[in-house]
């Protein structure tokens, strides 16, 4: 019972952390996604930098549209982080129980994190696709979740699933790095407390923020080309610079654009090698802040969540005991 309860506490605190960080950084995420989704030759670009997206929203009086799709994104973020943290905690404890080890190595940690990430992606992919389409829609023209998904087939709801599975390596690297750095830091803190009364040691908010930022930075850089490909595949519209093409040609291009090879070719043809890293600065800023905030919030509320879970278990146990004795 304690095994599952601890996994549940980890999942709940992680999901709450994701919800708060997603809400705070959502306007930045919208600007980033719209900037990444555009693929045009340099002299025809609508957005030359991410600030152009923000200025468009302000100049057209659509500032509130920077939050278009927030509800869907929060739902997707909460569910995905809950599943991920629960799966990660569950598989990690299962591995330690079966192996008889007290700690988990880096390789095993990567496998556990990847397995948890793959389960998360498969379950939440339709929500991820819908939120991307809503974010990349024209300002003021975003549709609701059900209408966004119902306009296409279920196959289209899973656009970019292959790349999303590939990108499970990103959080795997991040959380493994964070976990290893955290263990080293806590061991150092325990050594400094030698001679004092034993007490639980937890990371400070600042330490969790810094470790989260560092662990995410390298993972984002290594996987960024795949990140941009996924955004383009899931984007609401095909932003093409060939305005003279007829409808049949554009339809064929759109179908081609929905494949990884089509996206890679479009980036290479219109933007060159550097196009694969277009928007990298905004991606790093958003993901580093998001993951750092998530882990910081999770660290600070995990103890409270654990206490509440124990109280709930005790209440349920006492209730069942009374019912049996009645």
PDB file of C-alpha atoms in Angstrom:
ATOM      1  CA  UNK A   1       0.000   0.000   0.000  1.00  0.00           C
ATOM      2  CA  UNK A   2       2.830   2.382   0.934  1.00  0.00           C
ATOM      3  CA  UNK A   3       4.498   1.613  -2.386  1.00  0.00           C
ATOM      4  CA  UNK A   4       1.542   2.806  -4.434  1.00  0.00           C
ATOM      5  CA  UNK A   5       0.826   5.680  -2.048  1.00  0.00           C
ATOM      6  CA  UNK A   6       4.304   7.130  -2.429  1.00  0.00           C
ATOM      7  CA  UNK A   7       4.082   6.858  -6.222  1.00  0.00           C
ATOM      8  CA  UNK A   8       0.724   8.619  -6.085  1.00  0.00           C
ATOM      9  CA  UNK A   9       2.173  11.412  -3.945  1.00  0.00           C
ATOM     10  CA  UNK A  10       5.037  11.891  -6.423  1.00  0.00           C
ATOM     11  CA  UNK A  11       2.614  11.974  -9.340  1.00  0.00           C
ATOM     12  CA  UNK A  12       0.273  14.462  -7.682  1.00  0.00           C
ATOM     13  CA  UNK A  13       3.008  16.909  -6.687  1.00  0.00           C
ATOM     14  CA  UNK A  14       4.568  16.682 -10.156  1.00  0.00           C
ATOM     15  CA  UNK A  15       1.240  17.296 -11.876  1.00  0.00           C
ATOM     16  CA  UNK A  16       0.482  20.341  -9.710  1.00  0.00           C
ATOM     17  CA  UNK A  17       3.932  21.721 -10.453  1.00  0.00           C
ATOM     18  CA  UNK A  18       3.334  21.266 -14.187  1.00  0.00           C
ATOM     19  CA  UNK A  19      -0.040  23.010 -13.973  1.00  0.00           C
ATOM     20  CA  UNK A  20       1.372  26.099 -12.284  1.00  0.00           C
ATOM     21  CA  UNK A  21       4.465  26.410 -14.508  1.00  0.00           C
ATOM     22  CA  UNK A  22       2.431  25.919 -17.699  1.00  0.00           C
ATOM     23  CA  UNK A  23      -0.023  28.658 -16.747  1.00  0.00           C
ATOM     24  CA  UNK A  24       2.685  31.165 -15.838  1.00  0.00           C
ATOM     25  CA  UNK A  25       4.708  30.664 -19.039  1.00  0.00           C
ATOM     26  CA  UNK A  26       1.861  30.084 -21.505  1.00  0.00           C
ATOM     27  CA  UNK A  27       2.109  33.403 -23.439  1.00  0.00           C
ATOM     28  CA  UNK A  28       5.797  32.705 -24.066  1.00  0.00           C
ATOM     29  CA  UNK A  29       4.907  29.186 -25.202  1.00  0.00           C
ATOM     30  CA  UNK A  30       2.311  30.526 -27.673  1.00  0.00           C
ATOM     31  CA  UNK A  31       4.774  33.022 -29.185  1.00  0.00           C
ATOM     32  CA  UNK A  32       7.421  30.311 -29.420  1.00  0.00           C
ATOM     33  CA  UNK A  33       5.112  27.811 -31.133  1.00  0.00           C
ATOM     34  CA  UNK A  34       3.868  30.309 -33.748  1.00  0.00           C
ATOM     35  CA  UNK A  35       7.454  31.362 -34.481  1.00  0.00           C
ATOM     36  CA  UNK A  36       8.626  27.751 -34.822  1.00  0.00           C
ATOM     37  CA  UNK A  37       5.711  26.768 -37.083  1.00  0.00           C
ATOM     38  CA  UNK A  38       6.544  29.337 -39.788  1.00  0.00           C
ATOM     39  CA  UNK A  39       8.764  28.040 -42.590  1.00  0.00           C
ATOM     40  CA  UNK A  40       9.643  30.657 -45.186  1.00  0.00           C
ATOM     41  CA  UNK A  41      12.661  32.018 -46.999  1.00  0.00           C
ATOM     42  CA  UNK A  42      14.471  34.676 -44.962  1.00  0.00           C
ATOM     43  CA  UNK A  43      13.268  37.594 -47.117  1.00  0.00           C
ATOM     44  CA  UNK A  44       9.621  36.482 -46.834  1.00  0.00           C
ATOM     45  CA  UNK A  45       9.391  35.710 -43.121  1.00  0.00           C
ATOM     46  CA  UNK A  46       6.387  37.116 -41.264  1.00  0.00           C
ATOM     47  CA  UNK A  47       8.145  36.735 -37.933  1.00  0.00           C
ATOM     48  CA  UNK A  48      11.838  37.641 -37.886  1.00  0.00           C
ATOM     49  CA  UNK A  49      12.065  36.971 -34.165  1.00  0.00           C
ATOM     50  CA  UNK A  50       9.792  35.885 -31.342  1.00  0.00           C
ATOM     51  CA  UNK A  51       9.049  39.474 -30.318  1.00  0.00           C
ATOM     52  CA  UNK A  52       7.273  39.978 -33.672  1.00  0.00           C
ATOM     53  CA  UNK A  53       4.652  37.443 -32.575  1.00  0.00           C
ATOM     54  CA  UNK A  54       4.057  39.338 -29.353  1.00  0.00           C
ATOM     55  CA  UNK A  55       3.830  42.649 -31.220  1.00  0.00           C
ATOM     56  CA  UNK A  56       1.274  41.184 -33.651  1.00  0.00           C
ATOM     57  CA  UNK A  57      -0.964  40.235 -30.730  1.00  0.00           C
ATOM     58  CA  UNK A  58      -0.635  43.695 -29.203  1.00  0.00           C
ATOM     59  CA  UNK A  59      -1.077  45.677 -32.439  1.00  0.00           C
ATOM     60  CA  UNK A  60      -4.190  43.735 -33.466  1.00  0.00           C
ATOM     61  CA  UNK A  61      -5.775  43.990 -30.026  1.00  0.00           C
ATOM     62  CA  UNK A  62      -5.604  40.220 -29.513  1.00  0.00           C
ATOM     63  CA  UNK A  63      -3.450  40.112 -26.381  1.00  0.00           C
ATOM     64  CA  UNK A  64      -5.807  37.640 -24.705  1.00  0.00           C
ATOM     65  CA  UNK A  65      -5.236  35.299 -27.660  1.00  0.00           C
ATOM     66  CA  UNK A  66      -1.776  34.652 -26.250  1.00  0.00           C
ATOM     67  CA  UNK A  67      -3.678  32.358 -23.866  1.00  0.00           C
ATOM     68  CA  UNK A  68      -5.644  30.559 -26.591  1.00  0.00           C
ATOM     69  CA  UNK A  69      -5.721  26.841 -25.845  1.00  0.00           C
ATOM     70  CA  UNK A  70      -4.611  27.297 -22.222  1.00  0.00           C
ATOM     71  CA  UNK A  71      -7.315  24.986 -20.884  1.00  0.00           C
ATOM     72  CA  UNK A  72      -6.323  22.182 -23.247  1.00  0.00           C
ATOM     73  CA  UNK A  73      -2.637  22.713 -22.544  1.00  0.00           C
ATOM     74  CA  UNK A  74      -3.205  22.616 -18.791  1.00  0.00           C
ATOM     75  CA  UNK A  75      -5.275  19.448 -19.103  1.00  0.00           C
ATOM     76  CA  UNK A  76      -2.596  17.823 -21.241  1.00  0.00           C
ATOM     77  CA  UNK A  77       0.186  19.034 -18.954  1.00  0.00           C
ATOM     78  CA  UNK A  78      -1.530  17.845 -15.761  1.00  0.00           C
ATOM     79  CA  UNK A  79      -2.397  14.405 -17.143  1.00  0.00           C
ATOM     80  CA  UNK A  80       0.984  13.862 -18.793  1.00  0.00           C
ATOM     81  CA  UNK A  81       2.996  14.892 -15.752  1.00  0.00           C
ATOM     82  CA  UNK A  82       0.803  12.824 -13.433  1.00  0.00           C
ATOM     83  CA  UNK A  83       1.266   9.749 -15.626  1.00  0.00           C
ATOM     84  CA  UNK A  84       4.976  10.423 -16.056  1.00  0.00           C
ATOM     85  CA  UNK A  85       5.797  10.963 -12.385  1.00  0.00           C
ATOM     86  CA  UNK A  86       3.617   8.041 -11.317  1.00  0.00           C
ATOM     87  CA  UNK A  87       5.167   5.755 -13.936  1.00  0.00           C
ATOM     88  CA  UNK A  88       8.695   6.949 -13.171  1.00  0.00           C
ATOM     89  CA  UNK A  89       8.281   6.484  -9.421  1.00  0.00           C
ATOM     90  CA  UNK A  90       6.515   3.134  -9.880  1.00  0.00           C
ATOM     91  CA  UNK A  91       9.090   1.645 -12.295  1.00  0.00           C
ATOM     92  CA  UNK A  92      11.997   2.992 -10.248  1.00  0.00           C
ATOM     93  CA  UNK A  93      10.757   1.392  -7.024  1.00  0.00           C
ATOM     94  CA  UNK A  94       9.913  -1.819  -8.869  1.00  0.00           C
ATOM     95  CA  UNK A  95      13.457  -1.975 -10.237  1.00  0.00           C
ATOM     96  CA  UNK A  96      14.973  -1.400  -6.788  1.00  0.00           C
ATOM     97  CA  UNK A  97      12.714  -4.057  -5.292  1.00  0.00           C
ATOM     98  CA  UNK A  98      13.550  -6.668  -7.938  1.00  0.00           C
ATOM     99  CA  UNK A  99      17.273  -5.917  -8.088  1.00  0.00           C
ATOM    100  CA  UNK A 100      17.751  -5.598  -4.344  1.00  0.00           C
ATOM    101  CA  UNK A 101      19.810  -2.438  -4.840  1.00  0.00           C
ATOM    102  CA  UNK A 102      19.541   0.645  -2.670  1.00  0.00           C
ATOM    103  CA  UNK A 103      20.224   3.058  -5.523  1.00  0.00           C
ATOM    104  CA  UNK A 104      19.509   3.068  -9.239  1.00  0.00           C
ATOM    105  CA  UNK A 105      22.285   3.536 -11.781  1.00  0.00           C
ATOM    106  CA  UNK A 106      22.310   6.023 -14.640  1.00  0.00           C
ATOM    107  CA  UNK A 107      21.562   3.456 -17.380  1.00  0.00           C
ATOM    108  CA  UNK A 108      18.692   1.888 -15.486  1.00  0.00           C
ATOM    109  CA  UNK A 109      17.368   5.352 -14.651  1.00  0.00           C
ATOM    110  CA  UNK A 110      17.342   6.296 -18.340  1.00  0.00           C
ATOM    111  CA  UNK A 111      15.417   3.148 -19.241  1.00  0.00           C
ATOM    112  CA  UNK A 112      12.887   3.727 -16.467  1.00  0.00           C
ATOM    113  CA  UNK A 113      12.399   7.370 -17.487  1.00  0.00           C
ATOM    114  CA  UNK A 114      12.038   6.457 -21.167  1.00  0.00           C
ATOM    115  CA  UNK A 115       9.419   3.806 -20.380  1.00  0.00           C
ATOM    116  CA  UNK A 116       7.417   6.286 -18.295  1.00  0.00           C
ATOM    117  CA  UNK A 117       7.744   8.893 -21.052  1.00  0.00           C
ATOM    118  CA  UNK A 118       6.576   6.530 -23.790  1.00  0.00           C
ATOM    119  CA  UNK A 119       3.435   5.599 -21.823  1.00  0.00           C
ATOM    120  CA  UNK A 120       2.725   9.285 -21.261  1.00  0.00           C
ATOM    121  CA  UNK A 121       3.105  10.242 -24.939  1.00  0.00           C
ATOM    122  CA  UNK A 122       0.813   7.525 -26.266  1.00  0.00           C
ATOM    123  CA  UNK A 123      -1.985   8.425 -23.849  1.00  0.00           C
ATOM    124  CA  UNK A 124      -1.810  12.222 -24.184  1.00  0.00           C
ATOM    125  CA  UNK A 125      -0.843  12.676 -27.871  1.00  0.00           C
ATOM    126  CA  UNK A 126      -4.342  13.828 -29.043  1.00  0.00           C
ATOM    127  CA  UNK A 127      -4.359  16.546 -26.393  1.00  0.00           C
ATOM    128  CA  UNK A 128      -0.851  17.604 -27.383  1.00  0.00           C
ATOM    129  CA  UNK A 129      -1.860  17.839 -31.051  1.00  0.00           C
ATOM    130  CA  UNK A 130      -4.989  19.838 -30.228  1.00  0.00           C
ATOM    131  CA  UNK A 131      -3.120  22.319 -28.014  1.00  0.00           C
ATOM    132  CA  UNK A 132      -0.477  22.862 -30.730  1.00  0.00           C
ATOM    133  CA  UNK A 133      -3.157  23.535 -33.360  1.00  0.00           C
ATOM    134  CA  UNK A 134      -4.944  25.963 -31.059  1.00  0.00           C
ATOM    135  CA  UNK A 135      -1.721  27.821 -30.263  1.00  0.00           C
ATOM    136  CA  UNK A 136      -0.631  28.154 -33.898  1.00  0.00           C
ATOM    137  CA  UNK A 137      -4.047  29.276 -35.140  1.00  0.00           C
ATOM    138  CA  UNK A 138      -4.461  32.918 -36.152  1.00  0.00           C
ATOM    139  CA  UNK A 139      -4.978  35.168 -33.171  1.00  0.00           C
ATOM    140  CA  UNK A 140      -8.656  35.311 -32.287  1.00  0.00           C
ATOM    141  CA  UNK A 141      -9.591  32.326 -34.453  1.00  0.00           C
ATOM    142  CA  UNK A 142      -8.712  29.428 -32.164  1.00  0.00           C
ATOM    143  CA  UNK A 143     -11.387  26.737 -31.761  1.00  0.00           C
ATOM    144  CA  UNK A 144     -12.370  24.612 -28.800  1.00  0.00           C
ATOM    145  CA  UNK A 145     -10.833  21.249 -27.943  1.00  0.00           C
ATOM    146  CA  UNK A 146     -13.623  19.048 -29.273  1.00  0.00           C
ATOM    147  CA  UNK A 147     -14.033  21.029 -32.508  1.00  0.00           C
ATOM    148  CA  UNK A 148     -10.292  21.045 -33.086  1.00  0.00           C
ATOM    149  CA  UNK A 149     -10.089  17.265 -32.761  1.00  0.00           C
ATOM    150  CA  UNK A 150     -13.356  16.498 -34.580  1.00  0.00           C
ATOM    151  CA  UNK A 151     -12.303  18.424 -37.712  1.00  0.00           C
ATOM    152  CA  UNK A 152      -9.805  15.703 -38.550  1.00  0.00           C
ATOM    153  CA  UNK A 153      -9.565  11.939 -38.223  1.00  0.00           C
ATOM    154  CA  UNK A 154      -8.255  10.053 -35.207  1.00  0.00           C
ATOM    155  CA  UNK A 155      -5.158   9.337 -37.262  1.00  0.00           C
ATOM    156  CA  UNK A 156      -4.520  13.087 -37.531  1.00  0.00           C
ATOM    157  CA  UNK A 157      -5.012  13.435 -33.777  1.00  0.00           C
ATOM    158  CA  UNK A 158      -1.833  11.383 -33.413  1.00  0.00           C
ATOM    159  CA  UNK A 159       0.219  13.554 -35.796  1.00  0.00           C
ATOM    160  CA  UNK A 160       3.838  13.592 -34.722  1.00  0.00           C
ATOM    161  CA  UNK A 161       3.544  10.529 -32.485  1.00  0.00           C
ATOM    162  CA  UNK A 162       6.779   9.040 -33.777  1.00  0.00           C
ATOM    163  CA  UNK A 163       8.733  12.232 -33.068  1.00  0.00           C
ATOM    164  CA  UNK A 164       7.027  12.561 -29.690  1.00  0.00           C
ATOM    165  CA  UNK A 165       8.222   9.064 -28.784  1.00  0.00           C
ATOM    166  CA  UNK A 166      11.717  10.034 -29.924  1.00  0.00           C
ATOM    167  CA  UNK A 167      11.539  13.121 -27.722  1.00  0.00           C
ATOM    168  CA  UNK A 168      10.987  10.981 -24.636  1.00  0.00           C
ATOM    169  CA  UNK A 169      14.774  11.044 -24.488  1.00  0.00           C
ATOM    170  CA  UNK A 170      14.520  14.733 -23.533  1.00  0.00           C
ATOM    171  CA  UNK A 171      12.783  14.375 -20.151  1.00  0.00           C
ATOM    172  CA  UNK A 172      14.709  11.144 -19.598  1.00  0.00           C
ATOM    173  CA  UNK A 173      18.003  13.035 -19.771  1.00  0.00           C
ATOM    174  CA  UNK A 174      16.589  15.922 -17.769  1.00  0.00           C
ATOM    175  CA  UNK A 175      15.098  13.985 -14.856  1.00  0.00           C
ATOM    176  CA  UNK A 176      18.004  11.544 -14.700  1.00  0.00           C
ATOM    177  CA  UNK A 177      20.476  14.432 -14.531  1.00  0.00           C
ATOM    178  CA  UNK A 178      18.339  16.198 -11.933  1.00  0.00           C
ATOM    179  CA  UNK A 179      18.011  13.060  -9.814  1.00  0.00           C
ATOM    180  CA  UNK A 180      21.742  12.339  -9.881  1.00  0.00           C
ATOM    181  CA  UNK A 181      22.697  15.947  -9.108  1.00  0.00           C
ATOM    182  CA  UNK A 182      20.098  16.063  -6.348  1.00  0.00           C
ATOM    183  CA  UNK A 183      21.469  12.898  -4.699  1.00  0.00           C
ATOM    184  CA  UNK A 184      25.008  14.275  -4.725  1.00  0.00           C
ATOM    185  CA  UNK A 185      23.897  17.590  -3.274  1.00  0.00           C
ATOM    186  CA  UNK A 186      21.830  15.935  -0.538  1.00  0.00           C
ATOM    187  CA  UNK A 187      24.710  13.625   0.379  1.00  0.00           C
ATOM    188  CA  UNK A 188      26.928  16.681   0.789  1.00  0.00           C
ATOM    189  CA  UNK A 189      24.299  18.340   2.978  1.00  0.00           C
ATOM    190  CA  UNK A 190      24.004  15.191   5.122  1.00  0.00           C
ATOM    191  CA  UNK A 191      27.772  15.112   5.658  1.00  0.00           C
ATOM    192  CA  UNK A 192      27.673  18.733   6.798  1.00  0.00           C
ATOM    193  CA  UNK A 193      24.963  17.805   9.344  1.00  0.00           C
ATOM    194  CA  UNK A 194      27.131  15.150  11.037  1.00  0.00           C
ATOM    195  CA  UNK A 195      26.757  15.375  14.794  1.00  0.00           C
ATOM    196  CA  UNK A 196      23.331  16.949  14.696  1.00  0.00           C
ATOM    197  CA  UNK A 197      19.980  15.290  15.189  1.00  0.00           C
ATOM    198  CA  UNK A 198      18.814  13.364  12.103  1.00  0.00           C
ATOM    199  CA  UNK A 199      16.107  15.151  10.127  1.00  0.00           C
ATOM    200  CA  UNK A 200      14.696  14.932   6.593  1.00  0.00           C
ATOM    201  CA  UNK A 201      16.771  16.820   4.040  1.00  0.00           C
ATOM    202  CA  UNK A 202      15.115  18.507   1.069  1.00  0.00           C
ATOM    203  CA  UNK A 203      16.410  20.772  -1.656  1.00  0.00           C
ATOM    204  CA  UNK A 204      15.904  24.475  -1.226  1.00  0.00           C
ATOM    205  CA  UNK A 205      13.759  26.229  -3.831  1.00  0.00           C
ATOM    206  CA  UNK A 206      16.821  27.915  -5.329  1.00  0.00           C
ATOM    207  CA  UNK A 207      18.829  24.671  -5.555  1.00  0.00           C
ATOM    208  CA  UNK A 208      15.935  22.854  -7.215  1.00  0.00           C
ATOM    209  CA  UNK A 209      15.518  25.729  -9.681  1.00  0.00           C
ATOM    210  CA  UNK A 210      19.208  25.753 -10.647  1.00  0.00           C
ATOM    211  CA  UNK A 211      19.477  21.967 -10.986  1.00  0.00           C
ATOM    212  CA  UNK A 212      16.301  21.893 -13.074  1.00  0.00           C
ATOM    213  CA  UNK A 213      17.618  24.598 -15.386  1.00  0.00           C
ATOM    214  CA  UNK A 214      21.022  22.969 -15.905  1.00  0.00           C
ATOM    215  CA  UNK A 215      19.617  19.479 -16.500  1.00  0.00           C
ATOM    216  CA  UNK A 216      17.154  20.752 -19.095  1.00  0.00           C
ATOM    217  CA  UNK A 217      19.510  22.969 -21.093  1.00  0.00           C
ATOM    218  CA  UNK A 218      21.651  20.245 -22.665  1.00  0.00           C
ATOM    219  CA  UNK A 219      18.685  17.969 -23.356  1.00  0.00           C
ATOM    220  CA  UNK A 220      16.871  20.781 -25.179  1.00  0.00           C
ATOM    221  CA  UNK A 221      19.859  21.618 -27.364  1.00  0.00           C
ATOM    222  CA  UNK A 222      20.401  17.998 -28.419  1.00  0.00           C
ATOM    223  CA  UNK A 223      16.763  17.333 -29.293  1.00  0.00           C
ATOM    224  CA  UNK A 224      15.719  20.736 -30.690  1.00  0.00           C
ATOM    225  CA  UNK A 225      15.522  19.805 -34.411  1.00  0.00           C
ATOM    226  CA  UNK A 226      12.999  17.092 -33.511  1.00  0.00           C
ATOM    227  CA  UNK A 227      11.098  19.550 -31.298  1.00  0.00           C
ATOM    228  CA  UNK A 228      10.654  21.998 -34.154  1.00  0.00           C
ATOM    229  CA  UNK A 229       9.635  19.225 -36.559  1.00  0.00           C
ATOM    230  CA  UNK A 230       6.884  18.152 -34.163  1.00  0.00           C
ATOM    231  CA  UNK A 231       5.515  21.688 -33.861  1.00  0.00           C
ATOM    232  CA  UNK A 232       5.407  22.040 -37.645  1.00  0.00           C
ATOM    233  CA  UNK A 233       3.650  18.691 -38.127  1.00  0.00           C
ATOM    234  CA  UNK A 234       1.009  19.583 -35.550  1.00  0.00           C
ATOM    235  CA  UNK A 235       0.599  23.230 -36.631  1.00  0.00           C
ATOM    236  CA  UNK A 236      -2.885  24.483 -37.529  1.00  0.00           C
ATOM    237  CA  UNK A 237      -1.861  25.750 -40.968  1.00  0.00           C
ATOM    238  CA  UNK A 238       0.731  25.085 -43.600  1.00  0.00           C
ATOM    239  CA  UNK A 239       2.603  28.381 -43.870  1.00  0.00           C
ATOM    240  CA  UNK A 240       4.055  28.331 -47.353  1.00  0.00           C
ATOM    241  CA  UNK A 241       5.844  31.037 -49.321  1.00  0.00           C
ATOM    242  CA  UNK A 242       4.748  29.655 -52.697  1.00  0.00           C
ATOM    243  CA  UNK A 243       1.573  31.716 -53.026  1.00  0.00           C
ATOM    244  CA  UNK A 244       1.219  31.003 -56.747  1.00  0.00           C
ATOM    245  CA  UNK A 245       0.559  27.305 -56.288  1.00  0.00           C
ATOM    246  CA  UNK A 246      -2.933  26.027 -57.030  1.00  0.00           C
ATOM    247  CA  UNK A 247      -5.143  24.269 -54.487  1.00  0.00           C
ATOM    248  CA  UNK A 248      -4.185  20.753 -55.609  1.00  0.00           C
ATOM    249  CA  UNK A 249      -0.489  21.533 -55.255  1.00  0.00           C
ATOM    250  CA  UNK A 250      -0.995  23.024 -51.817  1.00  0.00           C
ATOM    251  CA  UNK A 251      -3.020  19.980 -50.738  1.00  0.00           C
ATOM    252  CA  UNK A 252      -0.204  17.688 -51.857  1.00  0.00           C
ATOM    253  CA  UNK A 253       2.301  19.879 -50.014  1.00  0.00           C
ATOM    254  CA  UNK A 254       0.199  19.752 -46.861  1.00  0.00           C
ATOM    255  CA  UNK A 255       0.141  15.947 -46.895  1.00  0.00           C
ATOM    256  CA  UNK A 256       3.896  15.910 -47.464  1.00  0.00           C
ATOM    257  CA  UNK A 257       4.336  18.433 -44.646  1.00  0.00           C
ATOM    258  CA  UNK A 258       2.681  16.056 -42.187  1.00  0.00           C
ATOM    259  CA  UNK A 259       5.619  13.655 -42.404  1.00  0.00           C
ATOM    260  CA  UNK A 260       8.985  14.025 -40.686  1.00  0.00           C
ATOM    261  CA  UNK A 261      10.830  13.776 -43.998  1.00  0.00           C
ATOM    262  CA  UNK A 262       8.588  16.462 -45.520  1.00  0.00           C
ATOM    263  CA  UNK A 263       9.233  18.821 -42.616  1.00  0.00           C
ATOM    264  CA  UNK A 264      12.977  18.260 -42.723  1.00  0.00           C
ATOM    265  CA  UNK A 265      13.026  18.911 -46.468  1.00  0.00           C
ATOM    266  CA  UNK A 266      10.976  22.114 -46.091  1.00  0.00           C
ATOM    267  CA  UNK A 267      13.309  23.474 -43.426  1.00  0.00           C
ATOM    268  CA  UNK A 268      16.413  22.608 -45.442  1.00  0.00           C
ATOM    269  CA  UNK A 269      15.067  24.072 -48.695  1.00  0.00           C
ATOM    270  CA  UNK A 270      13.771  27.359 -47.276  1.00  0.00           C
ATOM    271  CA  UNK A 271      15.972  28.095 -44.261  1.00  0.00           C
ATOM    272  CA  UNK A 272      19.110  26.022 -44.596  1.00  0.00           C
ATOM    273  CA  UNK A 273      21.036  24.297 -41.829  1.00  0.00           C
ATOM    274  CA  UNK A 274      20.454  27.048 -39.269  1.00  0.00           C
ATOM    275  CA  UNK A 275      16.713  26.637 -39.783  1.00  0.00           C
ATOM    276  CA  UNK A 276      16.809  23.450 -37.741  1.00  0.00           C
ATOM    277  CA  UNK A 277      17.645  25.626 -34.734  1.00  0.00           C
ATOM    278  CA  UNK A 278      15.267  28.511 -35.457  1.00  0.00           C
ATOM    279  CA  UNK A 279      13.720  29.605 -32.168  1.00  0.00           C
ATOM    280  CA  UNK A 280      16.227  27.670 -30.055  1.00  0.00           C
ATOM    281  CA  UNK A 281      16.738  30.607 -27.674  1.00  0.00           C
ATOM    282  CA  UNK A 282      13.005  30.890 -26.988  1.00  0.00           C
ATOM    283  CA  UNK A 283      12.710  27.108 -26.586  1.00  0.00           C
ATOM    284  CA  UNK A 284      15.546  26.984 -24.061  1.00  0.00           C
ATOM    285  CA  UNK A 285      14.149  29.963 -22.156  1.00  0.00           C
ATOM    286  CA  UNK A 286      10.675  28.439 -22.002  1.00  0.00           C
ATOM    287  CA  UNK A 287      11.658  24.846 -21.260  1.00  0.00           C
ATOM    288  CA  UNK A 288      14.330  25.738 -18.710  1.00  0.00           C
ATOM    289  CA  UNK A 289      12.014  28.069 -16.811  1.00  0.00           C
ATOM    290  CA  UNK A 290       9.129  25.588 -17.080  1.00  0.00           C
ATOM    291  CA  UNK A 291      11.058  22.540 -15.913  1.00  0.00           C
ATOM    292  CA  UNK A 292      12.855  24.465 -13.185  1.00  0.00           C
ATOM    293  CA  UNK A 293       9.574  25.889 -11.868  1.00  0.00           C
ATOM    294  CA  UNK A 294       7.940  22.456 -12.090  1.00  0.00           C
ATOM    295  CA  UNK A 295      10.679  20.732 -10.115  1.00  0.00           C
ATOM    296  CA  UNK A 296      10.925  23.584  -7.615  1.00  0.00           C
ATOM    297  CA  UNK A 297       7.177  23.495  -6.917  1.00  0.00           C
ATOM    298  CA  UNK A 298       7.187  19.687  -6.817  1.00  0.00           C
ATOM    299  CA  UNK A 299      10.020  19.638  -4.272  1.00  0.00           C
ATOM    300  CA  UNK A 300       8.277  22.156  -2.027  1.00  0.00           C
ATOM    301  CA  UNK A 301       4.847  20.482  -2.022  1.00  0.00           C
ATOM    302  CA  UNK A 302       5.905  16.818  -2.131  1.00  0.00           C
ATOM    303  CA  UNK A 303       6.135  16.558   1.676  1.00  0.00           C
ATOM    304  CA  UNK A 304       2.738  18.210   2.107  1.00  0.00           C
ATOM    305  CA  UNK A 305       1.251  15.878  -0.499  1.00  0.00           C
ATOM    306  CA  UNK A 306       2.747  12.868   1.272  1.00  0.00           C
ATOM    307  CA  UNK A 307       1.277  13.952   4.628  1.00  0.00           C
ATOM    308  CA  UNK A 308      -2.146  14.461   3.046  1.00  0.00           C
ATOM    309  CA  UNK A 309      -1.976  11.018   1.435  1.00  0.00           C
ATOM    310  CA  UNK A 310      -1.125   9.420   4.781  1.00  0.00           C
ATOM    311  CA  UNK A 311      -4.000  11.269   6.443  1.00  0.00           C
ATOM    312  CA  UNK A 312      -6.355  10.113   3.685  1.00  0.00           C
ATOM    313  CA  UNK A 313      -5.207   6.512   4.031  1.00  0.00           C
ATOM    314  CA  UNK A 314      -5.706   6.649   7.807  1.00  0.00           C
ATOM    315  CA  UNK A 315      -9.197   8.122   7.379  1.00  0.00           C
ATOM    316  CA  UNK A 316     -10.181   5.423   4.860  1.00  0.00           C
ATOM    317  CA  UNK A 317      -8.785   2.696   7.114  1.00  0.00           C
ATOM    318  CA  UNK A 318     -10.743   3.959  10.132  1.00  0.00           C
ATOM    319  CA  UNK A 319     -13.916   4.279   8.056  1.00  0.00           C
ATOM    320  CA  UNK A 320     -13.631   0.700   6.779  1.00  0.00           C
ATOM    321  CA  UNK A 321     -12.953  -0.550  10.326  1.00  0.00           C
ATOM    322  CA  UNK A 322     -16.081   1.146  11.628  1.00  0.00           C
ATOM    323  CA  UNK A 323     -18.184  -0.258   8.786  1.00  0.00           C
ATOM    324  CA  UNK A 324     -16.955  -3.791   9.471  1.00  0.00           C
ATOM    325  CA  UNK A 325     -17.622  -3.504  13.231  1.00  0.00           C
ATOM    326  CA  UNK A 326     -21.112  -2.050  12.694  1.00  0.00           C
TER     327      UNK A 326
END
